[in-house]
């Protein structure tokens, strides 16, 4: 069945780049998303990418998609303490179809 | 950017009681959803709603659950007889166009349901 996998933790130094990785199994996935969840807060849509794209950049965020390997990554440049959160990867085969979620990667920032 | 809102932020109830979780989706969105996240676990899909009817539901969404859009703005999730295992954060979402002209899924801040 459909599955989305992420490593549970990532620790980086403030100012370095963070790269959060995600793999998915459904080759028919059309939309891939990154969400951010801060402690006690909801799910904030950071960015998304269509499956016909390889890369999308939005300020400090860069999303890379390797459709052949079903691998998605989120790069956060110049990581700040405010970036501390859990980052969820999610996929959907249709813009209005249910989202399939990864377990989330907790980003820990070291001073 | 418009937001999805949810009330209450925290609901405590006794096992067997009925609860209604409320959501106000973004006004020009047409698709609405409920997801839940049990503490420490993945976000799980419950149900999607379009054109005043359920378009898709998961195995979790059994006969104890129901959704309704009672007016033009609210979208509710009812759990008829709560169980301990219903304790979770419940997220409402809507999907549709964004102010930037693209497409997005937007989630509310969640309602934390605690069943005692």
Coordinates of C-alpha atoms in Angstrom, one line a residue:
Chain A
X1 CA 0.0 0.0 0.0
X2 CA 0.9 3.6 0.1
X3 CA 3.6 4.6 2.5
X4 CA 5.7 7.7 3.3
X5 CA 8.9 7.3 5.2
X6 CA 11.0 9.9 7.0
X7 CA 13.8 9.7 9.6
X8 CA 12.5 10.8 13.0
X9 CA 15.2 13.3 14.0
X10 CA 17.7 15.7 12.4
X11 CA 20.1 17.8 14.4
X12 CA 22.0 20.8 12.8
X13 CA 23.9 23.8 14.0
X14 CA 22.4 27.2 13.7
X15 CA 23.4 28.8 10.4
X16 CA 24.0 25.5 8.7
X17 CA 21.7 24.0 6.1
X18 CA 19.2 21.3 7.1
X19 CA 18.2 18.6 4.6
X20 CA 15.1 16.6 5.5
X21 CA 14.5 13.5 3.4
X22 CA 11.4 11.6 2.5
X23 CA 10.7 8.5 0.4
X24 CA 7.3 7.4 -0.8
X25 CA 6.0 4.3 -2.5
X26 CA 3.1 5.4 -4.6
X27 CA 4.4 6.0 -8.2
X28 CA 1.1 7.7 -9.1
X29 CA 1.7 10.5 -6.5
X30 CA 1.1 13.8 -8.2
X31 CA 1.5 16.3 -5.4
X32 CA 4.1 16.2 -2.7
X33 CA 4.0 18.5 0.3
X34 CA 6.0 19.7 3.2
X35 CA 4.3 20.8 6.4
X36 CA 5.7 22.3 9.5
X37 CA 4.3 21.7 13.0
X38 CA 5.6 23.7 15.9
X39 CA 5.0 22.6 19.4
X40 CA 1.3 22.7 20.3
X41 CA 0.4 24.2 17.0
X42 CA -1.3 23.1 13.8
X43 CA 0.0 22.0 10.5
X44 CA 1.5 24.8 8.4
X45 CA 1.9 24.3 4.6
X46 CA 5.4 25.2 3.8
X47 CA 5.6 24.3 0.1
X48 CA 4.5 21.7 -2.4
X49 CA 5.8 20.4 -5.7
X50 CA 4.1 18.7 -8.6
X51 CA 5.5 15.4 -9.7
X52 CA 6.5 16.8 -13.1
X53 CA 9.0 19.2 -11.4
X54 CA 12.5 18.4 -10.2
X55 CA 13.0 21.4 -8.0
X56 CA 11.2 24.3 -6.4
X57 CA 12.8 27.1 -4.5
X58 CA 11.1 29.5 -2.2
X59 CA 13.4 31.9 -0.3
X60 CA 15.3 29.7 2.2
X61 CA 13.5 26.5 1.2
X62 CA 14.5 24.3 -1.7
X63 CA 12.5 21.1 -2.6
X64 CA 14.2 18.5 -4.7
X65 CA 12.2 15.6 -6.2
X66 CA 13.7 12.5 -7.7
X67 CA 10.7 10.7 -9.2
X68 CA 12.7 7.7 -10.3
X69 CA 13.8 7.0 -6.8
X70 CA 10.6 8.3 -5.2
X71 CA 12.7 10.6 -3.0
X72 CA 11.8 14.1 -1.9
X73 CA 14.0 16.4 0.2
X74 CA 13.5 19.8 1.8
X75 CA 16.6 22.0 2.3
X76 CA 16.4 24.9 4.7
X77 CA 19.3 27.3 4.2
X78 CA 20.8 29.2 7.1
X79 CA 18.8 27.3 9.7
X80 CA 17.5 29.4 12.5
X81 CA 16.2 28.6 16.0
X82 CA 12.7 29.5 14.7
X83 CA 13.0 26.5 12.3
X84 CA 12.8 24.1 15.3
X85 CA 9.7 22.0 14.5
X86 CA 8.5 18.7 13.2
X87 CA 8.5 18.6 9.4
X88 CA 6.0 16.3 7.7
X89 CA 6.2 15.0 4.2
X90 CA 2.9 14.1 2.6
X91 CA 1.8 12.9 -0.8
X92 CA -1.4 12.9 -2.8
X93 CA -2.4 11.4 -6.1
X94 CA -4.9 14.2 -6.8
X95 CA -5.2 17.7 -5.7
X96 CA -8.3 16.9 -3.7
X97 CA -7.5 13.4 -2.7
X98 CA -6.5 12.4 0.8
X99 CA -3.0 13.2 2.0
X100 CA -0.7 10.3 3.0
X101 CA 1.6 11.4 5.7
X102 CA 5.1 10.6 6.9
X103 CA 5.8 10.3 10.6
X104 CA 7.5 13.6 10.7
X105 CA 11.2 14.6 11.2
X106 CA 12.0 16.6 14.3
X107 CA 14.5 19.3 13.5
X108 CA 16.7 20.1 16.4
X109 CA 18.9 23.3 16.2
X110 CA 22.2 23.3 18.1
X111 CA 23.6 26.7 19.0
Chain B
X1 CA -3.8 34.7 3.8
X2 CA -7.2 33.3 5.0
X3 CA -7.1 30.7 7.7
X4 CA -9.0 27.6 8.7
X5 CA -10.3 28.0 12.3
X6 CA -11.4 25.3 14.8
X7 CA -13.2 25.3 18.1
X8 CA -12.7 24.4 20.8
X9 CA -8.9 24.2 21.1
X10 CA -9.2 21.5 23.8
X11 CA -12.2 19.3 24.6
X12 CA -12.3 17.0 27.6
X13 CA -15.1 14.5 27.7
X14 CA -16.2 11.3 29.5
X15 CA -16.1 8.0 27.7
X16 CA -19.4 7.3 26.0
X17 CA -20.3 11.0 25.6
X18 CA -21.0 12.7 22.3
X19 CA -18.7 15.4 21.1
X20 CA -18.9 17.9 18.2
X21 CA -15.8 19.4 16.8
X22 CA -16.3 22.6 14.8
X23 CA -14.4 24.0 11.9
X24 CA -14.7 27.0 9.6
X25 CA -12.9 26.3 6.3
X26 CA -11.6 28.9 4.0
X27 CA -14.6 30.5 2.3
X28 CA -13.9 29.8 -1.4
X29 CA -12.7 26.3 -0.8
X30 CA -14.9 23.4 -1.9
X31 CA -13.2 20.4 -0.4
X32 CA -13.1 19.8 3.4
X33 CA -11.4 17.2 5.4
X34 CA -10.8 15.8 8.9
X35 CA -7.6 14.3 10.0
X36 CA -6.4 13.1 13.4
X37 CA -3.1 12.7 15.0
X38 CA -2.8 10.4 18.1
X39 CA 0.1 11.6 20.3
X40 CA 3.4 10.4 18.8
X41 CA 1.8 8.8 15.8
X42 CA 1.3 9.7 12.1
X43 CA -1.4 12.1 10.9
X44 CA -4.3 9.9 9.7
X45 CA -7.0 10.7 7.2
X46 CA -10.6 10.4 8.4
X47 CA -12.9 11.8 5.8
X48 CA -13.2 14.2 2.9
X49 CA -16.4 16.1 2.0
X50 CA -17.4 17.8 -1.2
X51 CA -20.7 19.1 -2.5
X52 CA -22.5 18.3 0.7
X53 CA -21.5 14.7 0.9
X54 CA -18.7 12.4 1.9
X55 CA -16.4 11.8 -1.0
X56 CA -14.0 9.5 0.8
X57 CA -13.5 8.0 4.2
X58 CA -11.0 5.8 5.9
X59 CA -11.5 2.7 8.0
X60 CA -11.2 4.8 11.1
X61 CA -14.4 6.7 10.1
X62 CA -16.9 4.1 11.4
X63 CA -20.5 4.6 12.3
X64 CA -19.6 6.5 15.5
X65 CA -18.4 9.4 13.3
X66 CA -20.4 11.8 11.2
X67 CA -19.7 15.0 9.4
X68 CA -22.0 17.8 8.5
X69 CA -22.0 21.2 6.9
X70 CA -25.0 22.7 8.7
X71 CA -24.7 26.2 7.0
X72 CA -22.5 27.9 4.5
X73 CA -19.5 28.3 6.8
X74 CA -19.2 25.6 9.4
X75 CA -18.0 22.0 9.0
X76 CA -18.5 19.7 12.0
X77 CA -17.2 16.3 13.1
X78 CA -19.4 14.4 15.5
X79 CA -18.3 11.4 17.5
X80 CA -21.4 9.8 19.0
X81 CA -20.0 7.7 21.8
X82 CA -16.4 8.5 22.5
X83 CA -13.9 5.9 23.4
X84 CA -10.6 6.2 25.1
X85 CA -8.8 5.6 21.9
X86 CA -10.5 8.6 20.3
X87 CA -8.2 10.8 22.3
X88 CA -6.1 12.7 19.7
X89 CA -5.6 16.0 18.0
X90 CA -8.2 16.5 15.3
X91 CA -7.3 18.7 12.4
X92 CA -9.8 20.2 9.9
X93 CA -8.5 21.1 6.5
X94 CA -9.8 22.7 3.3
X95 CA -8.2 22.7 -0.1
X96 CA -8.5 25.2 -3.0
X97 CA -7.0 28.2 -4.6
X98 CA -4.6 30.4 -2.7
X99 CA -4.3 34.2 -2.8
X100 CA -1.1 33.8 -4.8
X101 CA -3.1 32.0 -7.5
X102 CA -1.8 28.5 -6.8
X103 CA -3.3 25.7 -5.0
X104 CA -3.0 24.7 -1.4
X105 CA -4.2 22.5 1.5
X106 CA -4.7 24.5 4.7
X107 CA -5.1 23.0 8.1
X108 CA -6.7 24.5 11.2
X109 CA -4.8 24.7 14.5
X110 CA -6.5 21.5 15.7
X111 CA -8.8 20.5 18.6
X112 CA -7.2 18.3 21.2
X113 CA -9.8 15.8 22.3
X114 CA -9.2 14.0 25.6
X115 CA -11.5 11.1 26.5
X116 CA -11.4 10.1 30.2

